[in-house]
Structure formats: structure tokens, C-alpha cells
Amino acid sequence: MSKPEWQKSACNICYINCGVEMLVEDGRITKVRGDRENPKSQGYICNKAARIPYYARHKDRLTSPLRRRADGGFEEIDWDTAIGEIAVRLRDIVQQHGGKSIALYGGGGQGNHAGGAYANAVLRALGVRSVFNALSQEKTGDFWVNGHMFGSQTCHTAEDIHHCDLLFVIGANPWIAHGFANARDHLNQIRKDPTRKMIVIDPRRTETAEMADLHLPVRPGADAFLLGAILATLVRRDAVDHDFLERHTTGFAEVKAALARIPVAEWAAAADIPPDEIERCVDMIVAAKAMTVRVELGIQQGVNSTLNSYLEKLLIMLTGSFGRKGTNQLHSWLQPLWGNSPNQRYAPTDTEIIAGLLPPNLLPQAILNDHPERLRGLWIDSSNPANTVANTAEVEKALSALDLCVVVDVALTETARLAHYVLPAASQYEKTEFTLFNFEFPTNYFHVRAAVAPPLAGTLPEPEIYSRLARALGLLPGDNVLGSLRDAAFQSRTEFATALRAFIGANPQAAPLGALILYHTLGATLPDGTAAAAPLWQAAQTCAKRDPDAVRRALGADRPIPDRELGDALFDAIAGTRSGVAITTHSYEDVWSLVAHPDRKIRLAIPAMLDWLGGLDPAAAAAPKDYPFVLAAGQRRMFNANQIFRDPAWRRDDPDGALLVNARDLEALGAGDGEWIAVRSPAGRVVVRCKADDSMRQGQLALPHGYGQSYPAGDGERLTNGPRINALTDSLNRDPIAGTPYHKHVAVRLERLTATEAAAAEARSRRIHGAQPEARS
Ligand SMILES: Nc1nc2c(c(=O)[nH]1)N[C@H]1C(S)=C(S)[C@@H](COP(=O)(O)OP(=O)(O)OC[C@H]3O[C@@H](n4cnc5c(=O)[nH]c(N)nc54)[C@H](O)[C@@H]3O)O[C@H]1N2
Ligand SMILES: Nc1nc2c(c(=O)[nH]1)N[C@H]1C(S)=C(S)[C@@H](COP(=O)(O)OP(=O)(O)OC[C@H]3O[C@@H](n4cnc5c(=O)[nH]c(N)nc54)[C@H](O)[C@@H]3O)O[C@H]1N2
Ligand code: SF4
Ligand SMILES: [Mo]
């Protein structure tokens, strides 16, 4: 027995990645607490972090590569066989159909982006260019708008919530879902301080709305009308920041003309918000000295997603709530998490590629289409699309139609069960990890985590998986070649840089494999076994060149660091610190240097958006008669966390993932609180337990995100825990520009069950939850 030890890491449960310390006993994580030395989260954690041991070890952890047999079952095979066979099949597909017929899906989840760098490297070297990712299930409409307004899709807004005196929350529930660091502390501080206010736009009286000074319970899907009415009122009252607009933007006149045409009373009615509440909202905006706008899925996965993102940005800009203390900002990047791909299209589905990514809503079509470049191979890493992409039945059909589907995951997921090969990864606490979710301004942070426990037997960290694949494909040079680069790395960073330049110059075909080359060379010199962080060396050089003063300020060095050493100094700080480190500290005025348009001016008028706004029809806000309820398919709750936890025992409440429904709606159906009920949409049907909840508007329902995993019950049979919500969603219910799903707006009806079906649902629930949780130590 080794001595129990507290070790530093980060929480992998949501994209805030709070710093944590973990007690590790005999190679197992047994306790988790906040890390006070983490400069971003400063000891903060929420209720979910304590449950990390349920992610780290459970009955569905994979411990051997699996190969699908002809009868549909799996057999365990060794790593060499798996990698060798996969390499041959990948080569075959590339030779017959080209790299375009293969795509990467995922490449990282809430806590892990290290593997994505390696997956991308190998697949790019094979000629693969297409990447599907969860970001295009939520944020690509926002990225599209940012591309137009700021000049690059990688310009991304941050929030200075610390210092705002008005927090304007639209379609987000930070008390539960976070979305910004230390969310509950900030919300509490704002509530307690009479000089600071909060407005919330959300159909539901959420935990966050409860704390607000003004809650606008918008009709589901009618945000564009409400935001349009608010903006039009600002313009009519001439309550815009003319000085800001003049100095920093172009196109206000066109925007003003478009907003002036909005029939405010009619749009307020469409949004179901009384006009005097809109006036009150505008009064609060006008009174604020520094407003920060915070948005999330409520509008990004809501009707008119891309337009909503545009209106949100207009609200920021027209009020001059940008580039000052307490307002919205742009932030720096160590390494952008997504790309900039204006005007690129993806041929098989004729879709716009935004931020270099393809929308999962188009995945089934990309596979099943009769297009010459249709997808035949899919490499899935850190994602469970069989549960998280619209229209489960169609996704399953598409995945099953592939010539080759490989899944890299820590767990036997619903997606893995459809793959030809499943490769078991070490968990995020058994290897080096980091995320590129670094969205802070004025000070931005980066955190490289070292392993706190050894890899579970049979698993490999992603850099090892992709190294073996690259070797089997004949892509990665051998140690005879890499050895001399490694020697140079042990001499000095400067010698390494020179040697690497010479090597890539002589071997240009190795350039796409940069991440792997760095891992096997520079990586060997890094502390605490963090070799997997080596690709960040290049990112650190670029970041230091782009923002030298901000990097110097962040490093706070006691000696002046010359430009030529700054990238290395930044990299050493990142690789050498276990609690995370500040990478850039800007002044507020610096925000203009982060705008990508050469004149640093923000473009307010986007013709496609103004056309969309002008064509909005208030009559469209009503629900169809056959499916009279609007379902928010995918609510964040105290105990859900994407597809990260499989063991149902991790939850402290809401074991069945209940359907939230207003008590009056339930009464009208003649159904009782807690009863099992069916939710039906044109795409499918799920049986759920309903829960009367008067925070819900009448006519709106909510099902949780993050359920629907199958897991062995006490008797060993696999049972599905809670709703697979995407059985109800339709891939066509999506944004016309970004292809992002309108998951917050799924038209459904409710059907009462027969006594037999209800009893079966109840019995199944008992079997799932009656199972003894595994021992955790
Ligand atoms: N507990 C928990 N936290 C999480 C996650 C998790 O799974 N569980 N997942 C993480 C991830 S990946 C993400 S992207 C974020 C998402 O974080 P959020 O977007 O904040 O969370 P949601 O609950 O999905 O949706 C936010 C709100 O949208 C509201 N909404 C529904 N329809 C509409 C509408 O028509 N208009 C408006 N204005 N609002 C509407 C809902 O009532 C809800 O309160 O959460 C992150 N944090
Ligand atoms: N209807 C509906 N659908 C939704 C949403 C919704 O609100 N409603 N939300 C959408 C949103 S915002 C998001 S972000 C997506 C999330 O959906 P996905 O992109 O599918 O991501 P996760 O659910 O986070 O799944 C992460 C996977 O990574 C695996 N994993 C964990 N650690 C590791 C590791 O170290 N290595 C590897 N290789 N794998 C690992 C986990 O086992 C899990 O299978 O879902 C989207 N889908
Ligand atoms: S806010 Fe997110 S990262 Fe922080 S402890 Fe909670 S789940 Fe983990
Ligand atoms: Mo997300």
C-alpha cells in the first residue's frame, strides 16, 4: 500500500476545469477538494467535483482493445493486432476513396484536449480534413457572427463578471451549469450588493432567475423578438453609446434603420413579455455603468440561433459594453480551440464549414448520402454521438453503415458499441491533460495537469495510441531519427528549435505530425511526466509573438525577458506549474489589438442577419397543434454532466432524469406528479418519469442532458438509465447557417401509459437503482 497523497489536477466535469486536489490511495482517487493555489478558480469547486471517483473507475471502463465480430459481439484483442488492422483498413479507404472519405469526430471533451492534438496530427497526415465536433452543436452560429463582426471566427467574447454592475444573462443558467469561473460566488455577490443588478431572459424561473432583479420569462423560441424589441427600444430612446459607436464600429446607420422598423409592441407580444417590462429592462441597461452579457444554449440551441447571437452582440455594442472594466471583451489564446474558415463549404452536404468544423446534425447525411465524397470512415475520440447527436435512430443507422468506425474512449459507450474497433484510453487522471477552454480577460490562464494515478491496466494515453497508429501507418520517423532531436532538446530550447527547423526542412512530409514529434523529443525533457504537453511549445512561441507585453505581465518575471526567450519562458511556466498559470495579462484598452479586422473596427451591419431580422414572422412563435408542447431537450441540472458519468450511483438526486412539467399542464392531462409518461415527437418516443415543477412555463417541458447511458444492473443485465433525449430530436430542426440544433425547441406531445407499461418502467428503474454501487476505494 502506497501512502495516500493529495495531488493537483483539474475537474473534468465541465468546461470551467476548476483546479482540484485529489487524494490518491493505492492508485485510486478517493477524495477531491478545491485547489486554493489555482490562480483561476482559487479553491472553488461545485457539487459535481466530489463525484469524480465515479468517472475514474466504474464497471464500463474499457481495459482492452475490442474488435467487432461478424455476429455483432466484441472480442478482446491485443494492442498490436488492433493498431495493425486499423492501419491497414484506414490505408485501404484512403487509397480507394481519398482522405476526404474519412472524418474525425470529437477530439476532446470537457476536460481533455491533449488527445485531440495527436488525433488531428495522424489523421491530417493521412489527408483527412473533416472534423465534426460538439462545438458545432452549440457555438458555431456565434463563431460565424464573430467572424463577420471582429474579422476572425477565433475572436471570441469573454465576460468580466468580477467588475460588472449589471449582469445580463440570456438563455443560460450559471447557478447550475456554470459557464464562467466561480459562478455561484459571483451570483451571490451580485445578489448581496445593492449597487449590482442582474437581468435574466429564460422561459423558466431558473435557480439563476430566482436571484435576478428582473426576470423576463420569454416564450420559448421567441428570443429574437424579445432582443429585437429591447434593441429597438434602445434606439428609439436614443440610449445608445454614440461615442463608442463612432470610434470603434462601422455600420450603425444600417443597423439603426433595421431596428427602427421593428414593431415593438407586436414583437413584445410574440415574446409574451409585457411592454412595460421591456421598458424596465432598458431602464436598467441605461442606468448601468458596466454591463456584461452572458449567453448560452438557451439562445444558441434555440430558434434563430445565429440571429440570436447577432442580436446579443448588438446589445453589447450599441450600449458600448465592450473593452472596458466590467463589460464584455475578447480574450487571448494560447492555442485557439477552433479555426477560422470563412466561405468554406463541405461538398457532401453542401454545408458551410464554420471555425473549421462540421455540424453533427449533418453527420448522418454525410455518411448516408449518395455523394462521391461521402464518409466511409469515422474516427471518434472523446465523444458519444449515439447519445448526443440529434435523431438517435438515424445516427445509429449512419454509424452502422460505415466501412470503418473506430472509437477511442475510456468507457464502453453507446457509440463504442456500434464501432468496428474500440480503443481503451487511460482516464484524464491517469495521464497528462489540458484543455483549450481558456476564455478569460484581462488575465487568461492555462493549466497542464500531470497524471495523479497510473493508467488502468490495458489502457494507453492518447499520445501513445496515436504514436502506435502513426508508426503502423509508416508515418512517424523511428527513434534513430528522433533520438538526435531529443538530444538537442536536452541541450537547450534554442538548440532544439534549430534542430527541429532543420529536420522539418529536410522532411516536409513530417510537418503534419509535429505534435507527435514534439512529444517524442521535447516531451522527454518536461517535468512530472508531462511529455504530452510538448505540442504547446509551438503554441507558446506564437502566443508570445502575438502578445509579448501581455505575456510578460502575466509571467511577472523579476528580470526583463528578451523577445527571443519569451516563448520558451511562457512554455516553461506552463509545463512546470501543476496548479495552472496566468499566460496573458492585458489592459482593457488592449482589447482592440485582439480585433482581427486590420482597422480594429467592429462591423455591426451583417446583411444576412439584417435580412433574417427583417423577415421574422411573429406568428411563427406559436407551437404546432399536433405537438402542442415545446420541449427543452437537454437541461443542465445538479446531477448531470454530458456523457461523463456512466454509473447511475454518482447522482444524489433525480435518478430517472425526470421530465419537468408545470403542475397545471399535468393536471390538464389527468396525470399525477411522479407518474411515468411518454413524450412523443415525429422522430421518436421516450418513457420518462414526470415531475411537477412550477418554475416551468405552461406549455414548456424540460428533459435533462447527460442521461441515457446503459450500465450493468446488479444482476449484470445492461439497462438504460434515464432518457436518451436525442431519440426525440430531428436533425432537420436546425439553424439555416450554422446547422446547430434547435434542441431547446422540440415540438412534442405527452401520452399517458397503460398500467402495464408504467409498471415495467418503474420496475426497470428499481433494478437500475437497486444495484449496489461499486466500492470506491
Ligand atoms: N450540471 C451541468 N453543468 C454543465 C453541463 C452539464 O451537462 N451539467 N454541461 C456543460 C456544457 S457542455 C454546456 S454547453 C453548458 C450549457 O449551459 P447552459 O446553456 O447554461 O444550460 P442549459 O440548462 O442547457 O440551458 C440554459 C437555459 O436555457 C433555457 N432555455 C430553454 N429554452 C429557452 C429559450 O427559448 N430562450 C431562452 N432565453 N432560454 C431558454 C433553459 O430554461 C435553461 O435554463 O453547461 C455546462 N455545464
Ligand atoms: N438533445 C441535446 N443534445 C445535446 C445537448 C443538449 O443540450 N441537448 N448538448 C450538446 C452539447 S452542448 C455538448 S457539449 C455535447 C456533448 O456531447 P459529446 O461530444 O458526445 O461529449 P460528452 O458527452 O462530453 O462525451 C465525452 C466522451 O468522452 C469520453 N471520455 C472521457 N474521458 C476521456 C479521455 O480521457 N479520453 C477519451 N478518448 N475519451 C474520454 C467519455 O467516456 C464520453 O464518452 O452534447 C450535445 N448534445
Ligand atoms: S464548476 Fe465545472 S469544473 Fe468546476 S467543479 Fe463544478 S463541474 Fe467541475
Ligand atoms: Mo456544450
Tab-separated table of C-alpha atoms in Angstrom, residues 14-19 38-46 158-163 167 174-175 177-190 196 292 294 296 437-441 443-445:
chain	number	residue	atom	x	y	z
A	14	CYS	CA	-17.468	20.955	-17.147
A	15	TYR	CA	-15.501	23.361	-19.289
A	16	ILE	CA	-14.523	25.608	-16.363
A	17	ASN	CA	-11.986	22.981	-15.250
A	18	CYS	CA	-11.608	24.223	-11.686
A	19	GLY	CA	-8.295	23.372	-10.045
A	38	ASN	CA	-5.055	27.511	-8.753
A	39	PRO	CA	-4.893	31.165	-9.841
A	40	LYS	CA	-8.176	30.981	-11.777
A	41	SER	CA	-10.546	29.044	-9.515
A	42	GLN	CA	-8.764	29.776	-6.200
A	43	GLY	CA	-10.161	26.765	-4.370
A	44	TYR	CA	-13.689	26.934	-5.807
A	45	ILE	CA	-15.478	23.730	-6.800
A	46	CYS	CA	-19.153	22.834	-7.212
A	158	ALA	CA	-15.243	36.919	-22.715
A	159	GLU	CA	-17.010	38.300	-19.665
A	160	ASP	CA	-15.587	40.491	-16.933
A	161	ILE	CA	-18.205	39.429	-14.412
A	162	HIS	CA	-15.963	40.377	-11.476
A	163	HIS	CA	-16.443	44.034	-12.169
A	167	LEU	CA	-25.067	41.037	-15.447
A	174	PRO	CA	-24.957	29.648	-14.466
A	175	TRP	CA	-26.012	28.624	-10.946
A	177	ALA	CA	-24.254	24.955	-15.462
A	178	HIS	CA	-21.540	27.481	-14.566
A	179	GLY	CA	-20.074	28.622	-17.907
A	180	PHE	CA	-17.864	31.143	-16.120
A	181	ALA	CA	-15.416	30.595	-13.288
A	182	ASN	CA	-16.632	30.583	-9.660
A	183	ALA	CA	-20.173	31.213	-10.897
A	184	ARG	CA	-22.015	30.689	-7.624
A	185	ASP	CA	-19.701	33.075	-5.764
A	186	HIS	CA	-20.293	35.785	-8.365
A	187	LEU	CA	-24.056	35.301	-8.398
A	188	ASN	CA	-24.145	35.506	-4.598
A	189	GLN	CA	-22.012	38.644	-4.595
A	190	ILE	CA	-24.232	40.357	-7.144
A	196	ARG	CA	-25.162	45.497	-8.705
A	292	THR	CA	-21.676	42.178	-19.078
A	294	ARG	CA	-23.649	36.180	-20.620
A	296	GLU	CA	-25.500	30.017	-23.584
A	437	PHE	CA	-11.086	26.350	-22.708
A	438	ASN	CA	-9.124	29.454	-21.748
A	439	PHE	CA	-11.630	32.246	-22.146
A	440	GLU	CA	-10.547	34.822	-19.549
A	441	PHE	CA	-9.812	38.521	-19.849
A	443	THR	CA	-5.886	37.714	-17.280
A	444	ASN	CA	-6.086	34.401	-19.107
A	445	TYR	CA	-4.859	31.097	-17.646
